[in-house]
Structures are given as structure tokens and as C-alpha cells.
Coordinates of C-alpha atoms in Angstrom, one line a residue:
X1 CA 10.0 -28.4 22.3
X2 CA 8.4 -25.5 24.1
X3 CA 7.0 -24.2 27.6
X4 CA 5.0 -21.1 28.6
X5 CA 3.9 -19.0 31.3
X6 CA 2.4 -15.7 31.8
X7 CA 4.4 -13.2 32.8
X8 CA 3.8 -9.0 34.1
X9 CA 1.3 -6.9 31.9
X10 CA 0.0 -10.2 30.0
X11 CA 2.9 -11.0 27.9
X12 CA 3.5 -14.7 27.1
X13 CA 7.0 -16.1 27.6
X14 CA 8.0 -18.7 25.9
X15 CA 11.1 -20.9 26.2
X16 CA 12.0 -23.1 22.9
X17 CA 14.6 -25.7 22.0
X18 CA 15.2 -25.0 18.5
X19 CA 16.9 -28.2 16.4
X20 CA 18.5 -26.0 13.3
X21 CA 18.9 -26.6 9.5
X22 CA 21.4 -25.0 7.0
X23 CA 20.8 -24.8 3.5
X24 CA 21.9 -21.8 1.2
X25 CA 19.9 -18.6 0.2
X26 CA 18.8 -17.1 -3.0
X27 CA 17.8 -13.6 -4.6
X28 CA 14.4 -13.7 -6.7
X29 CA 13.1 -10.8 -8.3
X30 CA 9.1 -10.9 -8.4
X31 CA 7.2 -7.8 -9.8
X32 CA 10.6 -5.6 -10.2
X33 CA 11.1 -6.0 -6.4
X34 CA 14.1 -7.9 -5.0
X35 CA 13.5 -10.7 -2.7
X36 CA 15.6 -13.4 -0.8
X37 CA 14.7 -16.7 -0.5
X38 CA 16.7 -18.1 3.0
X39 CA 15.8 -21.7 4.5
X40 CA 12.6 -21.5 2.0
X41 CA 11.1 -18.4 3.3
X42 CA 11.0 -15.6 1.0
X43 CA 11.3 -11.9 1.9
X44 CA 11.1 -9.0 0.3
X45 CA 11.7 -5.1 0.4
X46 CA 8.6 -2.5 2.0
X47 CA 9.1 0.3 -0.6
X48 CA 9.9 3.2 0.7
X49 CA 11.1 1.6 4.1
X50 CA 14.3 0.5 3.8
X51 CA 15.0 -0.7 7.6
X52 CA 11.7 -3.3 7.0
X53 CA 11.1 -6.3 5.2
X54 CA 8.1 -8.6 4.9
X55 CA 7.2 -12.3 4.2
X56 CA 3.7 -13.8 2.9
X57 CA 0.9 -12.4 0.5
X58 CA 2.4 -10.1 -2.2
X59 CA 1.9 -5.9 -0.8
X60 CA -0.1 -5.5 -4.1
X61 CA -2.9 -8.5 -2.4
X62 CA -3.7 -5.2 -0.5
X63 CA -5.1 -5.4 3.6
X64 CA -4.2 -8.6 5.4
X65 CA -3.5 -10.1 8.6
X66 CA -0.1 -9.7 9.7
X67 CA 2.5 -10.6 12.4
X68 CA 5.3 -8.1 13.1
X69 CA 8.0 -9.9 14.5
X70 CA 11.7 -8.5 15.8
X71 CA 14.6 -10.8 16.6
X72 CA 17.8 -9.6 15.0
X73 CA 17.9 -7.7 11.3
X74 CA 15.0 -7.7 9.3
X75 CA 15.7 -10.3 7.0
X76 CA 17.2 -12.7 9.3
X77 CA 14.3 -12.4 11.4
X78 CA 12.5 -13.6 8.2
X79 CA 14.9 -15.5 6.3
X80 CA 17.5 -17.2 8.6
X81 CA 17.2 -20.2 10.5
X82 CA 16.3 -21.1 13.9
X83 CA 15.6 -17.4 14.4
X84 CA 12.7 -17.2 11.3
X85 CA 10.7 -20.0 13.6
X86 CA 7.9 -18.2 13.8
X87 CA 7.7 -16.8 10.3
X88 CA 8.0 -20.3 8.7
X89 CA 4.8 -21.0 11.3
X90 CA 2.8 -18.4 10.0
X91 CA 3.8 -17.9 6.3
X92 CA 4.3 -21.5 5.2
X93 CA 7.7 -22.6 3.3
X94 CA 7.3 -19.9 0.9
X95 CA 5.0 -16.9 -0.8
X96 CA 1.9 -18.6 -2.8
X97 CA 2.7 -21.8 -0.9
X98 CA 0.5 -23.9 1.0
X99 CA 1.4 -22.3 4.4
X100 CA 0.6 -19.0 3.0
X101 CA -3.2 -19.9 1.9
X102 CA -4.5 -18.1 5.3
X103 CA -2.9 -15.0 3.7
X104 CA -1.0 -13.9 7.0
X105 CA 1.9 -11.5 6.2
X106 CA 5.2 -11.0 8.7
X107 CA 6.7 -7.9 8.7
X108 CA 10.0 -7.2 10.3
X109 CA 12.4 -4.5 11.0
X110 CA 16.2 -4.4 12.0
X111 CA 17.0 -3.9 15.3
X112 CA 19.7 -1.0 16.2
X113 CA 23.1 -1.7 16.0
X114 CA 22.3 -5.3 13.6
X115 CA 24.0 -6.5 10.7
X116 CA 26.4 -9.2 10.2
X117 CA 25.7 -12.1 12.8
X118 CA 29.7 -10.6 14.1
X119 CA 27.6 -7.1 14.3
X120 CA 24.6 -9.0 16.0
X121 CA 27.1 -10.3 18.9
X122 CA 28.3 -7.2 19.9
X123 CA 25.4 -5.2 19.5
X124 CA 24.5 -4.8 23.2
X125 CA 28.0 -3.2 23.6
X126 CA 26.9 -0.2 21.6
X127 CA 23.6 -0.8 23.6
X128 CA 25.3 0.1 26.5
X129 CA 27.7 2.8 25.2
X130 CA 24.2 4.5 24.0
X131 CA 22.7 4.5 27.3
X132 CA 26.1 5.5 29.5
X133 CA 26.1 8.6 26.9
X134 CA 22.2 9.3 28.0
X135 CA 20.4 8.2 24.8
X136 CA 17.3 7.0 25.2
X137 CA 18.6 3.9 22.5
X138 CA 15.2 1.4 23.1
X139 CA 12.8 4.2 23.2
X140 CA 13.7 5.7 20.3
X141 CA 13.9 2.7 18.2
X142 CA 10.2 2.1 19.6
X143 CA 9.0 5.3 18.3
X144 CA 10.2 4.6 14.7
X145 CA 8.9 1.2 15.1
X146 CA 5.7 2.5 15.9
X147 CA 5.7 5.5 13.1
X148 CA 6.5 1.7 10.6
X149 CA 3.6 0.3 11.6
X150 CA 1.2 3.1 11.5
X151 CA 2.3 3.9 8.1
X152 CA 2.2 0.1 7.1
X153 CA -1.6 0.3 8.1
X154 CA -1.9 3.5 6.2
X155 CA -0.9 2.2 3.1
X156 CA -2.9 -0.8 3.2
X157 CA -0.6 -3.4 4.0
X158 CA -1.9 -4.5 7.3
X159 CA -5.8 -5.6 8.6
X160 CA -5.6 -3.7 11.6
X161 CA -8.1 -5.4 13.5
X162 CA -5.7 -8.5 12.7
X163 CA -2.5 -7.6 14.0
X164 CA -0.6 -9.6 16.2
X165 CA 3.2 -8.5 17.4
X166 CA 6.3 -11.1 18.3
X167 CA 9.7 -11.1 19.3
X168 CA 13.4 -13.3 20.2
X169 CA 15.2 -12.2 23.4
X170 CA 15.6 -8.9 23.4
X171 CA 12.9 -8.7 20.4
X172 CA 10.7 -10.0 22.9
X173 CA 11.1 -6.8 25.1
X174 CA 10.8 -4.0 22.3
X175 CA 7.7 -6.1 21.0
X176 CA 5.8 -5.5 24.3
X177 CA 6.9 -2.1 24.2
X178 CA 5.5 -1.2 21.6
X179 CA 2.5 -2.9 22.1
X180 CA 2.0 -1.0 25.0
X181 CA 1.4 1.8 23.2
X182 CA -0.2 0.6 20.2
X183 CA -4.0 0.1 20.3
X184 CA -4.3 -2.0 17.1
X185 CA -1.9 -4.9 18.1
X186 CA -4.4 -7.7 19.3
X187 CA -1.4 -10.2 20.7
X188 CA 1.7 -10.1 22.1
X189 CA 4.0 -13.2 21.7
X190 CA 7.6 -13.8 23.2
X191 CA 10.2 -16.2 22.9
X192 CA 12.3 -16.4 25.8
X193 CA 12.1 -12.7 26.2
X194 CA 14.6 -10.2 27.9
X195 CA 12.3 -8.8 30.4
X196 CA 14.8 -6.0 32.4
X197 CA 17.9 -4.9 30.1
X198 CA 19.4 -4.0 34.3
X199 CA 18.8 -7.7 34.6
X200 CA 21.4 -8.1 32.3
X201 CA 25.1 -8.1 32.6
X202 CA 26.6 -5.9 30.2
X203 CA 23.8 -3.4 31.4
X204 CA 24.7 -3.5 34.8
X205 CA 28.1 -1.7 33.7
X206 CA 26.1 1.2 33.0
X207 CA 26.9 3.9 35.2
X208 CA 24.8 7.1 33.9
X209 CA 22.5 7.6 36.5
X210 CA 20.4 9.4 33.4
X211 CA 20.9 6.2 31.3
X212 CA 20.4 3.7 34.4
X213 CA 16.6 5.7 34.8
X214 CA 15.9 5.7 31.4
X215 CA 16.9 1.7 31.2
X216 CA 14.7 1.0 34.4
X217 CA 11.6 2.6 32.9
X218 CA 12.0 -0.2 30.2
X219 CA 10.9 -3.3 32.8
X220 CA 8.1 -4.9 31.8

């Protein structure tokens, strides 16, 4: 079940209730390159990128539409459930499935300070610690996202005249970043999307005043 409005600069918010599933993973090897099968979506490795990850047409299908979606690490943005919502949307229950016919590929790539869902819980903690030292943690995450998706278009992987970009929470937020800056992304999509990191609680104990600047320059 889901509702929507429009929010500042044109990005969609979107509020979901998710009912979740469980069922166990596998690895699958297809073409020499490794791939996980979680909650029947199947995600591989981006050669040569070893922070992103992909679902949908194989990368050797060449230039297709594609969704780049953040929410937690790369593959559990793809691969675990509720949080791979979208992806199972878009790709279908798995590559060279029926949901994948329309030939849509996700691409994803972790988020700083993700890893183990215990790693994913605390991670705003060494948000915060980042910006109370002065580092610019969000915008420099957003400039290597950026540099992934240029090169993803470079090498082929991506139609960009059909690129769309998503993202969970505080996905959400680095998703309109960046397509703030990219002129290729056609669509912006947000699922219940951290809009002000201030906003936040664990931000507001952020006392920098270089860190508190740099945070407020992230509002959408």
C-alpha cells in the first residue's frame, strides 16, 4: 500500500507499507561472473567496479534502459527483501524471466559506511562523526556516484536517454542529489525519502559549524 506527493525541486515522495517475505539466497556463476540469487532476484558484479552491482539483462546485451537505485549496500538494495521492492518491479523475479522481457537493468552501489545489516544500523553514527570532523561525507559519495554512472554509460551499459534514478530513506536524498547534477537521469523516484539530514536526530548532535554548513547545503 502506497501514497505520494510532490515535494521541493520535483522529487516524488513516496510512503509504502511493505508486507515482507524470507526465503534463503544462492551464488550462481553465469558467464565466469559471480552472481547472487536473494528473494529471486539475481545480482551480479560490474567488472571493474567493485562498490556496484547490477540486476536484469546480462552487461554483454550491451545499451539498455536502466534504473539506479540506492537504499543500503549494493546487493541488498538488489537482492534483499522488502528493501529490493523496486528492483523486483522493474526486473521481474529473475534475469531472462518474464519481468525482465522489457530489458530494464538496475544498477546499484553501496552506500558509505554499509555492510552487515548491524553495520547498516549504526551507519549514521559514522555519518555524523564524518561531518563533526568537517568531511564533506554525502558530497563525496555523490561525486563517485556520479563518476559510476558516467562510466557505466561509457562502457555501454546504460541507454542514456532511458535512465531513471531511485532511492530508500536516506537513498532517497543522495538519489536527488545526484540527479541534480546529472543531465542524463530522466526521473527521480523516492521512497519515503530523508529530505534534511539537520531534520534528523543524530544530525542535530553535530556541532561543527563547518560540518553543520556543509550538512544544510544538502536540503532538498
Amino acid at each position: 500500500v502506497g501514497s505520494g506527493r510532490c515535494g521541493r525541486n520535483g522529487v516524488v515522495a513516496v510512503s509504502m507499507t511493505v508486507t515482507t517475505t524470507r526465503d534463503r539466497g544462492r551464488v550462481v556463476r553465469t558467464g565466469g561472473v559471480r552472481k547472487v540469487e536473494e528473494h529471486n532476484v539475481r545480482h551480479g558484479e560490474v567488472p571493474g567496479m567493485s562498490a556496484w552491482r547490477y540486476a536484469g539483462p546480462e552487461l554483454d546485451d550491451g545499451e539498455k534502459p536502466a534504473v539506479v537505485y540506492f537504499a543500503l549496500t549494493a546487493g541488498q538494495s538488489l537482492g534483499l527483501d522488502p528493501f529490493n521492492g523496486l528492483t523486483r518491479e522493474v526486473v521481474g523475479d529473475r534475469i531472462g524471466g518474464e519481468g525482465d522481457s522489457a530489458g530494464v537493468r538496475v544498477f546499484s552501489m553501496t552506500l558509505p559506511f554499509h555492510g552487515s545489516m548491524e553495520q547498516n544500523e549504526i551507519a549514521f553514527r559514522n555519518w555524523v562523526m564524518s561531518y563533526e570532523n568537517g568531511s564533506d561525507l554525502v558530497s563525496e559519495y555523490c561525486d563517485r556516484a556520479l563518476l559510476g554512472i558516467q562510466e557505466l554509460i561509457r562502457r555501454g551499459w546504460i541507454d542514456p536517454k532511458r535512465l531513471g534514478i531511485a532511492g530508500l530513506s536516506r537513498g532517497a536524498l543522495i538519489a536527488s542529489l545526484i540527479a541534480a547534477r546529472e543531465q542524463n537521469v530522466k526521473a527521480v523516484l523516492g521512497f519515503a525519502p530523508v529530505t534534511s539530514l539537520l531534520a534528523l536526530r543524530e544530525f542535530q548532535q553535530v556541532e561543527n559549524r563547518e560540518g553543520r554548513d556543509q550538512l544544510a547545503r544538502l536540503d532538498l
